[in-house]
């Protein structure tokens, strides 16, 4: 089913999406409507135009594909499904995400992947084709963040304060340039062939979505950032 | 052995004439204070491990035990008190931040105790609650400013979602993880029987408790633990936790040791990993951002549930509440600086925030002045200790109150303020199976129901005395209050006259 979003208030548009019986929905002329796909289950939504903030918040096993840029808070507390963005993405991408995948073709703003977490078979994946702003993976508790830095091979692909408070999961950076300001709780190491195997499927999927050569991307040098196993918080408190 | 620099805080007194050496105290004490010495055939103690939780005193079959404050005294000093000296010794020994729990115990003014309630005499006679109906039912949520009706008399105004409370008292947020499963079950069952609500806190909802959904408020905090569609849909309302009275401005940290199997499942994080809630929601830096989270939750639940925004009472609380009342929230919960917690840095618990009485008075006034009081209901928390505190809170402008510490007391808590240690001998603030099973939900839920029924009865009695027969007529009725021993400034903020005026 096709829905013309032109001039529709977000409440009206989202109600149309929710009540649409079809599994596949195309939204045309989207312009800034927020909360598209919030908590949506078992649908495939194609979004033509720029969706507003909080796209796919609490997303529950749906696929949202955006043929434009996306704005802030995309995939907040996402629980399952896929968000594919053929463009760039604003701030706070994938906040508190627990499962599912987000692929951004271009760059992402500040505070991407904050407090991503994983649990049993639930493991969120965030792949960013370009570079990303400050505070990537702050408080990360699980899951996998992959920054490919395509077109920015000569510089550090992440901003400042990457991985502050990180206590789980991993961040992979496709670069020769390791961030210089990593906190003491984060270790950076050259990715091993086993590590590359860990990300192969996701990078391959990303390459397929956006027409890249996965092998070429995977043959580059990656840094892997993980939390320092010596828990940095344990010694902080004394009972009073 | 290294020198400790400070003596035990408490001393266990055992009356050896009464003690029959049954060793019950030894078995009951998770802090391992009591032990039996076979050589001397004597019960002995490690006083330094005692937290004064009173478990052994209560359990001892012969009444042989007493715990008292260690009478040993450092040299008297009103400035450097023994407490402050001891805390400095602790920190010098460890280099660590002091961690405490439960509410602020310091002698700050308790405004509830400086406010008196009115009663009718001669004119405007009092109402006998035994004879006449008293309405303590409350609806929480946005109230329309105007109502319109169809010709047949039915309501034509679209009403926002509401919570319906049979009593103006709810159980405030305590997460599964900070308290035990049995404690949660007791709260859930009591809320259901009472026709009110309990609150999951930020630790998610155990699958066994989904059945109590219609009486559950589910919380969404910065860590988003256990938050997903089913969780949001199960609750009767969703509470966004922006802050907590016991620790405004900082996040939470449940140590990995407390994340056992069930807690891990409920929070949806692996066993043994730390559960860290960042201090702020990193996607909320403004009222507009808050509005976005509110509406994303409303969208995800199809506008069927009221959204509560909980904040700590801080200096500019009135301005913040005014922003929240315009953000799309249905209910604002304000938590005062004496509110309890399962763990908070001592310095923050004891020094940050403001009393709920003053915060409530100024928020209610501000919302009225701006003509937006009906946009939201106001729920207050942070040390409402009794039915009279509740009546005073409602007369100052609250729609309902949240209680947590009184609920814990009903379940046996003795306010030893050691919840952060995870060894609660009363089976409340612990995940140790041997301790958790001491709290019997069948008994504890009944005690919670009793407590709230008793308060409700007292509230009705006080209302009747004032000649008021509904919470509706009491709310914001500050004429029913008088201050005692308060300065002009305090009276002005509270919006009440002094006794005798
Ligand atoms: S519980 Fe009471 S009687 Fe039993 S050993 Fe302890 S102090 Fe003695
Ligand atoms: S809940 Fe338990 S540990 Fe916490 S104050 Fe009460 S008795 Fe002490």
XYZ file of C-alpha atoms and ligand atoms in Angstrom:
757
model
C 0.000 0.000 0.000
C 1.181 3.523 -0.775
C 0.503 6.390 1.598
C 1.024 9.982 0.546
C 2.462 11.681 3.604
C 2.384 15.119 2.074
C 1.187 17.590 4.673
C 0.061 14.905 7.131
C 0.566 15.452 10.849
C 2.648 12.696 12.392
C -0.261 11.377 14.428
C -2.372 10.967 11.330
C 0.423 9.420 9.300
C 1.474 6.993 12.017
C -2.097 5.930 12.626
C -2.410 5.150 8.914
C 0.750 3.047 9.089
C -0.389 1.198 12.210
C -3.829 0.426 10.888
C -2.656 -0.558 7.413
C -3.335 -4.276 6.948
C -0.624 -4.700 4.283
C 2.754 -5.972 5.285
C 4.513 -3.730 2.778
C 3.925 -0.011 2.958
C 5.449 2.823 0.913
C 5.364 6.327 2.353
C 5.828 9.058 -0.213
C 6.586 12.743 0.331
C 7.618 12.242 3.919
C 8.859 15.515 5.361
C 9.902 15.585 8.977
C 7.089 13.485 10.458
C 8.357 12.064 13.730
C 8.007 8.620 15.335
C 7.463 6.748 12.102
C 7.408 3.050 12.906
C 7.453 3.547 16.705
C 7.018 0.069 18.211
C 5.980 -1.307 14.820
C 5.781 -5.088 14.396
C 6.195 -7.219 11.294
C 6.019 -4.629 8.509
C 8.240 -3.449 5.692
C 8.100 0.300 5.310
C 9.784 2.220 2.504
C 10.175 5.878 3.309
C 10.618 8.310 0.449
C 11.611 11.675 1.850
C 13.181 12.747 5.131
C 11.557 11.257 8.234
C 11.584 13.245 11.472
C 13.140 12.389 14.814
C 12.699 9.102 16.655
C 12.272 7.035 13.513
C 11.709 3.401 14.516
C 11.784 3.981 18.290
C 11.143 0.660 20.144
C 11.017 -0.956 16.709
C 9.810 -4.514 16.992
C 10.794 -6.623 14.070
C 10.035 -4.409 11.108
C 12.220 -3.180 8.266
C 12.326 0.563 7.691
C 14.178 1.738 4.579
C 14.769 5.448 4.096
C 15.715 6.885 0.720
C 16.967 10.159 2.136
C 18.698 11.369 5.285
C 17.312 10.554 8.722
C 17.249 12.868 11.709
C 17.878 12.468 15.446
C 17.076 9.584 17.789
C 16.666 6.992 15.071
C 16.147 3.485 16.461
C 15.812 4.559 20.115
C 15.523 1.440 22.317
C 15.050 -0.685 19.202
C 14.214 -4.290 20.002
C 14.326 -6.081 16.646
C 14.264 -5.412 12.911
C 16.270 -3.319 10.472
C 16.626 0.333 9.678
C 18.397 1.126 6.400
C 19.275 4.729 5.661
C 20.378 5.698 2.173
C 21.906 8.916 3.386
C 23.237 10.469 6.574
C 21.806 10.326 10.044
C 21.510 12.866 12.898
C 22.394 12.533 16.576
C 21.594 9.867 19.183
C 21.356 7.011 16.699
C 20.434 3.633 18.221
C 20.210 4.850 21.824
C 19.782 1.918 24.236
C 19.275 -0.437 21.295
C 18.956 -4.102 22.304
C 18.694 -6.005 19.042
C 18.286 -5.548 15.319
C 20.453 -3.745 12.784
C 20.854 -0.186 11.651
C 22.813 0.551 8.465
C 23.650 4.154 7.620
C 25.196 4.714 4.217
C 26.731 8.090 5.015
C 27.788 9.655 8.282
C 26.107 9.784 11.676
C 26.072 12.648 14.181
C 26.961 12.817 17.862
C 26.096 10.234 20.514
C 25.568 7.238 18.251
C 25.129 3.844 19.910
C 24.941 5.130 23.467
C 24.165 2.372 25.951
C 23.657 -0.308 23.318
C 23.284 -3.615 25.103
C 22.989 -7.273 24.330
C 21.288 -10.188 25.980
C 21.418 -13.894 25.156
C 20.710 -14.197 21.422
C 19.783 -10.498 21.170
C 22.705 -8.519 19.791
C 22.332 -5.111 18.158
C 24.464 -4.052 15.208
C 25.137 -0.519 14.050
C 27.060 -0.019 10.801
C 27.972 3.482 9.699
C 29.446 3.866 6.230
C 31.056 7.253 6.734
C 32.387 8.946 9.833
C 30.677 9.614 13.135
C 30.627 12.461 15.681
C 31.624 12.664 19.342
C 30.563 10.245 22.107
C 30.221 7.165 19.924
C 29.343 4.116 22.036
C 29.253 5.956 25.331
C 28.196 3.564 28.120
C 28.083 0.778 25.559
C 27.073 -2.423 27.343
C 26.897 -4.812 24.392
C 26.437 -5.244 20.685
C 28.597 -4.322 17.775
C 29.291 -0.878 16.325
C 31.126 -0.785 12.995
C 32.373 2.494 11.525
C 33.662 2.072 7.983
C 34.917 5.625 7.390
C 34.461 5.270 3.640
C 36.005 8.266 1.930
C 37.731 9.378 5.115
C 40.542 6.860 5.054
C 43.160 9.478 5.875
C 41.757 10.445 9.270
C 40.247 9.185 12.512
C 36.641 8.250 11.629
C 35.180 9.061 15.069
C 34.954 12.245 17.145
C 36.082 12.781 20.722
C 35.092 10.799 23.838
C 34.550 7.563 21.949
C 33.579 4.709 24.316
C 33.441 6.713 27.555
C 31.918 4.468 30.240
C 31.934 1.506 27.845
C 31.434 -1.770 29.736
C 30.467 -4.302 27.083
C 30.301 -5.010 23.368
C 32.789 -3.901 20.730
C 33.458 -1.006 18.371
C 35.214 -1.703 15.064
C 36.844 1.164 13.209
C 38.003 0.693 9.619
C 41.035 2.955 9.699
C 44.776 3.169 10.123
C 44.248 6.002 12.608
C 43.303 5.037 16.125
C 41.491 7.658 18.244
C 44.049 9.338 20.490
C 41.806 10.234 23.415
C 40.333 6.871 24.419
C 39.514 6.621 28.138
C 41.394 4.235 30.389
C 38.410 1.861 30.456
C 38.720 1.162 26.730
C 41.388 -0.968 25.028
C 42.194 -0.548 21.336
C 43.828 -3.369 19.397
C 44.373 -4.268 15.766
C 41.487 -6.475 14.710
C 42.560 -10.098 14.319
C 41.359 -12.366 11.501
C 38.899 -13.855 14.033
C 37.567 -10.385 14.753
C 37.084 -9.774 11.036
C 35.046 -12.993 10.910
C 32.849 -11.525 13.660
C 31.906 -8.583 11.466
C 31.998 -10.273 8.062
C 28.283 -10.987 7.846
C 27.264 -7.478 8.868
C 29.735 -5.721 6.581
C 28.651 -7.981 3.724
C 25.031 -7.108 4.353
C 25.906 -3.418 4.464
C 27.844 -3.716 1.190
C 24.912 -5.440 -0.445
C 22.457 -2.773 0.666
C 24.551 0.084 -0.646
C 26.522 -1.512 -3.503
C 29.989 -1.752 -1.999
C 32.528 -4.509 -2.352
C 32.523 -6.279 1.008
C 35.838 -8.033 0.492
C 37.537 -4.747 -0.279
C 36.153 -3.185 2.877
C 37.046 -6.199 5.002
C 40.591 -6.382 3.706
C 41.344 -2.959 5.181
C 42.864 -2.445 8.607
C 40.391 -2.348 11.502
C 40.848 -1.322 15.117
C 38.722 -3.102 17.665
C 37.766 -1.239 20.835
C 36.600 -3.228 23.833
C 36.111 -2.438 27.510
C 39.106 -2.933 29.725
C 38.321 -6.127 31.588
C 39.518 -4.772 34.906
C 36.188 -3.251 35.932
C 36.871 0.433 36.457
C 33.923 0.956 38.813
C 34.437 -1.758 41.345
C 36.840 0.139 43.574
C 34.892 3.345 43.499
C 32.633 2.909 46.534
C 32.919 2.193 50.241
C 29.896 1.273 52.353
C 28.968 4.010 54.741
C 45.777 -6.585 61.305
C 45.691 -2.968 60.212
C 44.277 -0.369 62.581
C 40.752 0.660 61.698
C 40.847 4.129 63.310
C 37.208 3.985 64.329
C 35.132 1.737 66.608
C 32.029 -0.268 65.723
C 28.980 1.913 65.325
C 26.733 -0.448 67.270
C 27.166 -2.752 70.196
C 25.254 -5.990 70.621
C 24.051 -6.503 74.180
C 23.272 -10.104 75.063
C 21.618 -10.921 78.340
C 23.419 -14.163 79.185
C 20.807 -14.997 81.786
C 18.186 -15.116 79.084
C 20.227 -16.528 76.167
C 19.686 -20.268 75.676
C 22.394 -20.516 72.974
C 19.944 -21.674 70.375
C 22.090 -19.885 67.768
C 19.080 -18.541 65.890
C 20.732 -15.112 65.739
C 23.813 -16.678 64.172
C 21.722 -18.303 61.439
C 19.648 -15.221 60.811
C 22.396 -12.633 60.520
C 23.696 -12.229 56.973
C 26.305 -9.845 58.296
C 27.744 -12.666 60.386
C 27.709 -10.691 63.594
C 26.843 -13.578 65.933
C 28.915 -16.730 66.364
C 29.181 -19.544 68.837
C 32.468 -20.249 70.563
C 32.541 -23.932 71.529
C 35.628 -23.605 73.741
C 33.936 -21.119 76.000
C 30.404 -22.408 75.260
C 29.433 -18.824 74.577
C 27.687 -16.723 71.966
C 30.039 -13.964 70.812
C 29.734 -11.073 68.353
C 31.574 -9.138 65.686
C 30.077 -5.792 66.573
C 31.798 -3.999 63.739
C 29.687 -5.883 61.180
C 26.354 -4.983 62.751
C 24.102 -2.595 60.814
C 21.321 -2.453 63.426
C 18.690 -4.067 61.225
C 17.052 -5.535 64.357
C 16.527 -8.945 62.754
C 18.175 -10.883 65.610
C 16.426 -8.806 68.259
C 13.077 -9.630 66.676
C 13.822 -13.290 66.104
C 15.445 -14.174 69.452
C 13.028 -16.505 71.240
C 13.989 -15.316 74.710
C 14.310 -11.587 74.085
C 17.953 -11.761 75.080
C 19.268 -9.250 72.569
C 19.487 -5.491 72.323
C 21.414 -3.434 69.822
C 22.416 0.011 70.869
C 24.609 2.763 69.580
C 28.142 2.140 70.741
C 28.387 4.432 73.761
C 32.068 4.979 73.086
C 32.507 8.631 72.177
C 35.120 10.629 70.368
C 35.818 13.889 72.070
C 32.677 16.012 71.876
C 32.715 18.310 68.877
C 29.649 19.939 67.347
C 31.550 20.727 64.172
C 33.580 17.587 63.578
C 30.989 15.098 64.711
C 31.870 11.465 65.254
C 30.021 10.688 62.032
C 32.084 13.087 59.949
C 35.324 11.931 61.535
C 34.430 8.293 60.857
C 33.575 9.022 57.241
C 36.917 10.693 56.738
C 38.677 7.670 58.237
C 36.763 5.411 55.861
C 37.745 7.423 52.853
C 41.359 7.736 53.954
C 41.441 3.970 54.217
C 39.924 3.269 50.810
C 40.107 6.324 48.582
C 36.494 5.640 47.687
C 33.222 7.483 47.420
C 30.914 6.906 50.403
C 27.864 4.855 49.491
C 24.626 4.869 51.484
C 21.019 3.922 51.076
C 17.470 4.844 52.076
C 16.530 8.453 52.697
C 18.508 11.411 53.972
C 18.813 10.914 57.769
C 20.208 14.355 58.647
C 18.295 16.773 60.891
C 17.031 19.131 58.177
C 13.680 20.757 58.903
C 10.717 18.498 58.226
C 8.056 20.922 57.074
C 5.268 18.382 57.485
C 5.911 18.654 61.223
C 5.528 22.432 61.071
C 2.172 22.393 59.373
C -1.123 21.915 61.206
C -4.452 20.791 59.804
C -7.751 22.576 60.349
C -10.999 21.162 61.731
C -14.545 22.487 61.729
C -16.207 23.783 64.875
C -19.808 24.908 65.185
C -20.145 26.453 61.728
C -19.508 24.318 58.662
C -19.869 21.145 60.714
C -17.554 18.227 60.378
C -18.640 15.103 58.554
C -18.845 11.721 60.176
C -17.055 9.333 57.810
C -18.839 6.385 59.346
C -22.194 7.834 58.410
C -21.582 9.731 55.231
C -19.776 8.730 52.069
C -16.210 9.995 51.734
C -14.609 10.058 48.346
C -10.932 9.169 48.230
C -10.986 8.040 44.624
C -8.635 10.015 42.392
C -8.107 10.254 38.639
C -4.647 11.118 37.399
C -3.992 12.640 34.004
C -4.796 15.711 31.958
C -8.086 17.383 32.786
C -9.922 19.130 29.992
C -10.415 22.856 30.516
C -13.833 22.667 28.902
C -16.304 19.854 28.473
C -18.902 19.668 25.756
C -21.858 17.317 25.588
C -24.018 15.795 22.900
C -27.764 16.293 22.869
C -28.315 12.975 24.613
C -26.075 14.116 27.437
C -23.086 11.958 26.539
C -19.622 13.504 26.665
C -18.386 14.947 23.406
C -14.910 15.938 24.629
C -12.052 13.604 23.831
C -10.635 12.623 27.198
C -6.993 11.817 27.665
C -6.008 8.508 29.227
C -6.234 8.400 33.011
C -5.208 6.331 35.971
C -7.998 5.586 38.403
C -6.938 5.205 42.044
C -9.285 4.034 44.794
C -6.964 5.675 47.308
C -4.706 8.667 46.642
C -1.662 6.535 47.475
C 0.583 4.613 45.079
C 3.757 2.608 45.659
C 6.673 4.433 44.090
C 9.426 3.057 41.921
C 11.623 0.321 43.332
C 13.371 -1.811 40.765
C 13.590 -5.565 40.738
C 17.281 -5.862 41.423
C 17.358 -3.229 44.107
C 14.569 -5.119 45.894
C 13.758 -8.795 45.809
C 11.239 -10.684 43.726
C 9.147 -11.431 46.793
C 9.054 -7.738 47.650
C 7.915 -6.953 44.111
C 5.264 -9.605 44.223
C 3.966 -8.220 47.519
C 3.725 -4.707 46.078
C 2.038 -5.912 42.889
C -0.567 -7.953 44.727
C -1.241 -5.213 47.262
C -1.674 -2.598 44.514
C -4.118 -4.890 42.744
C -6.171 -5.538 45.838
C -6.151 -1.866 46.817
C -7.123 -0.597 43.398
C -3.975 1.458 43.053
C -0.598 1.111 41.327
C 2.914 -0.005 42.026
C 5.911 0.967 39.936
C 8.489 -1.330 38.374
C 11.378 1.080 38.772
C 13.943 0.961 36.036
C 14.748 -2.726 36.165
C 12.104 -4.098 33.796
C 9.185 -6.351 34.658
C 9.556 -9.981 35.668
C 7.484 -12.246 33.448
C 5.595 -13.595 36.472
C 4.271 -10.101 37.137
C 2.813 -9.284 33.724
C -0.483 -10.482 35.182
C -0.552 -7.417 37.449
C -0.160 -5.098 34.433
C -3.427 -3.184 34.976
C -2.038 -2.058 38.357
C 1.529 -1.509 37.209
C 3.359 1.635 36.228
C 6.330 0.724 34.052
C 9.370 2.914 34.162
C 11.663 4.041 31.364
C 14.995 5.383 32.582
C 18.239 6.342 30.904
C 19.472 2.730 30.931
C 16.291 1.501 29.193
C 16.595 -1.833 31.022
C 13.910 -4.307 30.053
C 12.104 -1.705 27.934
C 10.398 -3.156 24.883
C 6.973 -3.163 23.328
C 5.323 -5.815 25.525
C 6.618 -4.095 28.645
C 5.270 -0.719 27.556
C 1.955 -2.223 26.565
C 1.544 -4.169 29.782
C 1.693 -1.204 32.152
C -1.273 1.020 32.944
C 1.006 4.047 32.637
C 4.597 4.730 31.635
C 6.898 6.741 33.851
C 9.942 8.451 32.394
C 12.488 8.705 35.157
C 14.464 11.901 34.760
C 15.622 12.049 38.330
C 15.281 10.663 41.817
C 15.054 12.616 45.046
C 17.773 10.661 46.826
C 20.306 11.316 44.091
C 19.351 14.140 41.777
C 21.663 14.603 38.866
C 23.350 11.225 38.959
C 22.628 7.869 37.416
C 22.335 4.413 38.860
C 24.739 1.541 39.124
C 23.616 -1.942 40.065
C 26.780 -3.968 40.608
C 27.270 -7.125 38.541
C 27.101 -9.244 41.703
C 23.402 -8.403 42.057
C 22.602 -9.352 38.457
C 21.675 -12.964 39.066
C 19.709 -15.081 36.638
C 16.230 -13.686 37.169
C 17.337 -10.077 37.449
C 19.358 -10.556 34.271
C 16.306 -11.860 32.430
C 14.123 -9.028 33.624
C 16.649 -6.304 32.799
C 17.566 -8.099 29.593
C 21.291 -7.867 30.218
C 23.826 -10.669 30.771
C 24.353 -12.137 34.224
C 27.157 -10.636 36.260
C 27.573 -7.460 34.197
C 27.160 -4.083 35.804
C 23.862 -2.355 35.091
C 24.759 1.288 34.610
C 22.126 3.959 34.120
C 23.812 7.043 32.724
C 23.262 10.217 34.742
C 21.212 11.971 32.073
C 19.188 10.497 29.273
C 21.750 11.204 26.575
C 18.971 11.926 24.137
C 17.329 14.537 26.356
C 18.897 17.944 26.718
C 15.779 20.108 26.615
C 12.020 20.140 27.170
C 11.671 19.622 23.402
C 13.764 16.447 23.638
C 11.651 15.282 26.571
C 8.540 15.930 24.513
C 10.043 13.716 21.856
C 10.512 10.809 24.263
C 6.988 11.311 25.621
C 5.483 11.222 22.157
C 7.584 8.312 20.990
C 6.136 6.373 23.956
C 2.631 7.580 23.187
C 3.024 6.580 19.563
C 4.386 3.172 20.521
C 1.382 2.583 22.803
C -1.206 4.274 20.588
C -2.035 7.093 23.016
C -3.690 4.642 25.401
C -1.492 5.260 28.437
C -0.799 8.336 30.491
C 2.869 9.321 30.581
C 4.395 10.308 33.906
C 7.596 12.321 34.088
C 9.425 11.911 37.370
C 11.908 14.528 38.490
C 13.828 15.214 41.658
C 12.917 18.298 43.661
C 15.747 20.695 42.893
C 16.161 24.447 43.218
C 14.314 25.553 40.098
C 11.764 22.757 40.192
C 8.826 25.081 39.498
C 10.243 26.256 36.181
C 11.124 22.684 35.201
C 7.647 21.456 36.099
C 6.157 24.262 34.045
C 8.151 23.013 31.047
C 7.059 19.437 31.678
C 3.409 20.498 31.945
C 3.768 21.861 28.412
C 5.676 18.890 27.075
C 2.750 16.540 26.637
C 3.253 14.667 29.909
C 0.033 13.677 31.680
C 1.398 13.429 35.193
C 4.411 14.962 36.926
C 5.930 13.062 39.823
C 8.195 15.090 42.090
C 10.557 13.320 44.448
C 11.844 15.249 47.460
C 15.360 15.157 48.888
C 14.442 12.819 51.708
C 13.311 10.107 49.318
C 14.811 6.652 49.727
C 17.095 4.696 47.446
C 18.750 1.314 47.173
C 22.131 3.003 46.836
C 23.336 6.576 46.532
C 26.576 8.372 47.237
C 26.235 9.679 50.802
C 27.229 13.232 49.950
C 24.577 13.464 47.260
C 21.843 11.830 49.287
C 22.523 14.135 52.205
C 23.132 17.445 50.446
C 21.433 17.674 47.062
C 17.852 18.703 46.336
C 15.133 20.421 48.350
C 12.283 19.325 50.650
C 9.203 18.036 48.850
C 6.898 20.317 50.872
C 8.488 23.454 49.423
C 8.862 21.977 45.952
C 5.232 20.916 45.831
C 3.938 24.288 47.031
C 5.950 26.204 44.489
C 5.170 23.854 41.589
C 1.437 23.910 42.270
C 1.464 27.707 42.570
C 3.511 28.135 39.405
C 1.245 25.886 37.352
C -1.830 27.726 38.647
C -0.289 31.128 37.945
C 0.417 30.052 34.403
C -3.040 28.581 33.925
C -1.702 25.113 33.119
C -2.473 23.243 36.321
C -5.084 21.133 34.537
C -2.550 20.034 31.916
C -1.086 17.591 34.410
C -1.678 15.805 37.657
C 0.973 16.201 40.323
C 2.149 13.231 42.362
C 4.594 13.763 45.191
C 7.120 11.438 46.752
C 10.132 11.713 48.964
C 9.122 11.062 52.517
C 5.406 11.055 52.979
C 5.548 9.154 56.253
C 1.952 9.033 57.408
C -1.656 9.765 56.551
C -1.309 13.258 57.993
C 1.667 13.979 55.732
C -0.522 12.769 52.875
C -3.392 15.077 53.829
C -0.984 18.009 54.083
C 0.508 17.136 50.688
C -2.901 17.031 49.033
C -3.927 20.301 50.668
C -0.708 21.842 49.352
C -1.740 20.814 45.849
C -0.822 17.177 45.189
C -3.283 14.941 43.320
C -1.843 11.809 44.883
C 1.214 10.604 46.755
C 3.807 7.959 46.183
C 5.104 5.943 49.132
C 8.106 3.633 49.234
C 9.745 3.714 52.649
C 6.434 3.151 54.512
C 5.788 0.230 52.140
C 9.174 -1.245 53.015
C 8.423 -0.754 56.709
C 5.191 -2.677 56.216
C 7.281 -5.541 54.830
C 9.656 -5.528 57.798
C 12.364 -3.030 56.868
C 13.955 -1.428 59.926
C 15.689 1.380 58.061
C 19.186 0.140 58.730
C 20.200 1.976 55.565
C 22.382 -0.867 54.299
C 20.433 -1.840 51.193
C 23.482 -1.181 49.013
C 25.254 -4.084 50.733
C 22.714 -6.515 49.252
C 22.456 -8.499 52.501
C 19.077 -7.313 53.765
C 18.145 -9.627 56.592
C 14.471 -8.901 55.997
C 14.566 -10.314 52.476
C 13.755 -6.989 50.867
C 16.863 -5.327 49.435
C 18.679 -8.495 48.498
C 18.887 -11.134 45.776
C 20.344 -13.867 47.998
C 17.836 -16.728 47.751
C 18.215 -17.719 51.426
C 17.385 -14.159 52.475
C 14.687 -13.506 49.866
C 12.677 -16.471 51.095
C 12.359 -14.867 54.524
C 9.899 -12.428 53.002
C 6.629 -14.246 52.533
C 4.564 -12.437 49.885
C 1.338 -13.858 51.315
C 2.053 -12.106 54.594
C 3.799 -9.010 53.237
C 1.121 -8.129 50.693
C -1.515 -8.308 53.393
C 0.533 -5.989 55.602
C 0.810 -3.525 52.718
C -2.946 -3.637 52.200
C -3.468 -3.089 55.927
C -1.148 -0.114 55.962
C -2.852 1.648 53.070
C -6.327 0.853 54.392
C -5.350 2.317 57.737
C -3.985 5.455 56.097
C -7.064 5.768 53.949
C -9.223 5.555 57.022
C -7.191 8.260 58.733
C -7.310 10.466 55.654
C -11.089 10.178 55.636
C -11.259 10.980 59.311
C -9.151 14.109 58.904
C -11.154 15.179 55.860
C -14.369 14.639 57.757
C -13.020 16.772 60.578
C -12.456 19.584 58.129
C -15.948 19.207 56.752
C -14.598 17.992 53.429
C -15.975 14.877 51.792
C -13.762 14.404 48.744
C -10.086 14.523 47.826
C -11.171 16.793 44.995
C -12.239 19.429 47.555
C -9.115 19.004 49.640
C -6.651 19.322 46.771
C -4.851 22.660 46.849
C -7.066 23.811 49.719
C -4.293 25.581 51.573
C -6.747 27.382 53.804
C -6.943 24.084 55.659
C -3.284 24.416 56.651
C -1.439 26.622 59.125
C 2.266 26.897 59.760
C 3.859 26.653 63.168
C 7.270 28.087 63.928
C 7.913 29.090 60.323
C 9.397 32.295 58.977
C 7.418 34.667 56.772
C 9.473 33.498 53.827
C 8.680 29.844 54.458
C 4.997 30.624 54.905
C 5.040 32.573 51.652
C 6.576 29.681 49.719
C 4.164 27.209 51.296
C 1.310 29.624 50.599
C -0.175 29.162 54.059
C -0.934 31.435 57.013
C 0.632 31.021 60.440
C -1.272 29.309 63.202
C -3.400 31.881 64.982
C -3.954 33.906 61.818
S 18.751 -15.887 69.243
Fe 18.664 -15.098 71.321
S 18.629 -16.970 72.613
Fe 19.254 -17.657 70.564
S 21.531 -17.579 70.699
Fe 20.887 -15.587 69.843
S 20.723 -14.241 71.651
Fe 20.768 -16.381 72.429
S 15.392 -2.690 53.057
Fe 16.604 -4.080 54.334
S 18.740 -3.338 54.059
Fe 17.378 -1.688 53.332
S 17.101 -0.377 55.120
Fe 15.397 -1.824 55.117
S 16.079 -3.493 56.451
Fe 17.905 -2.332 55.920
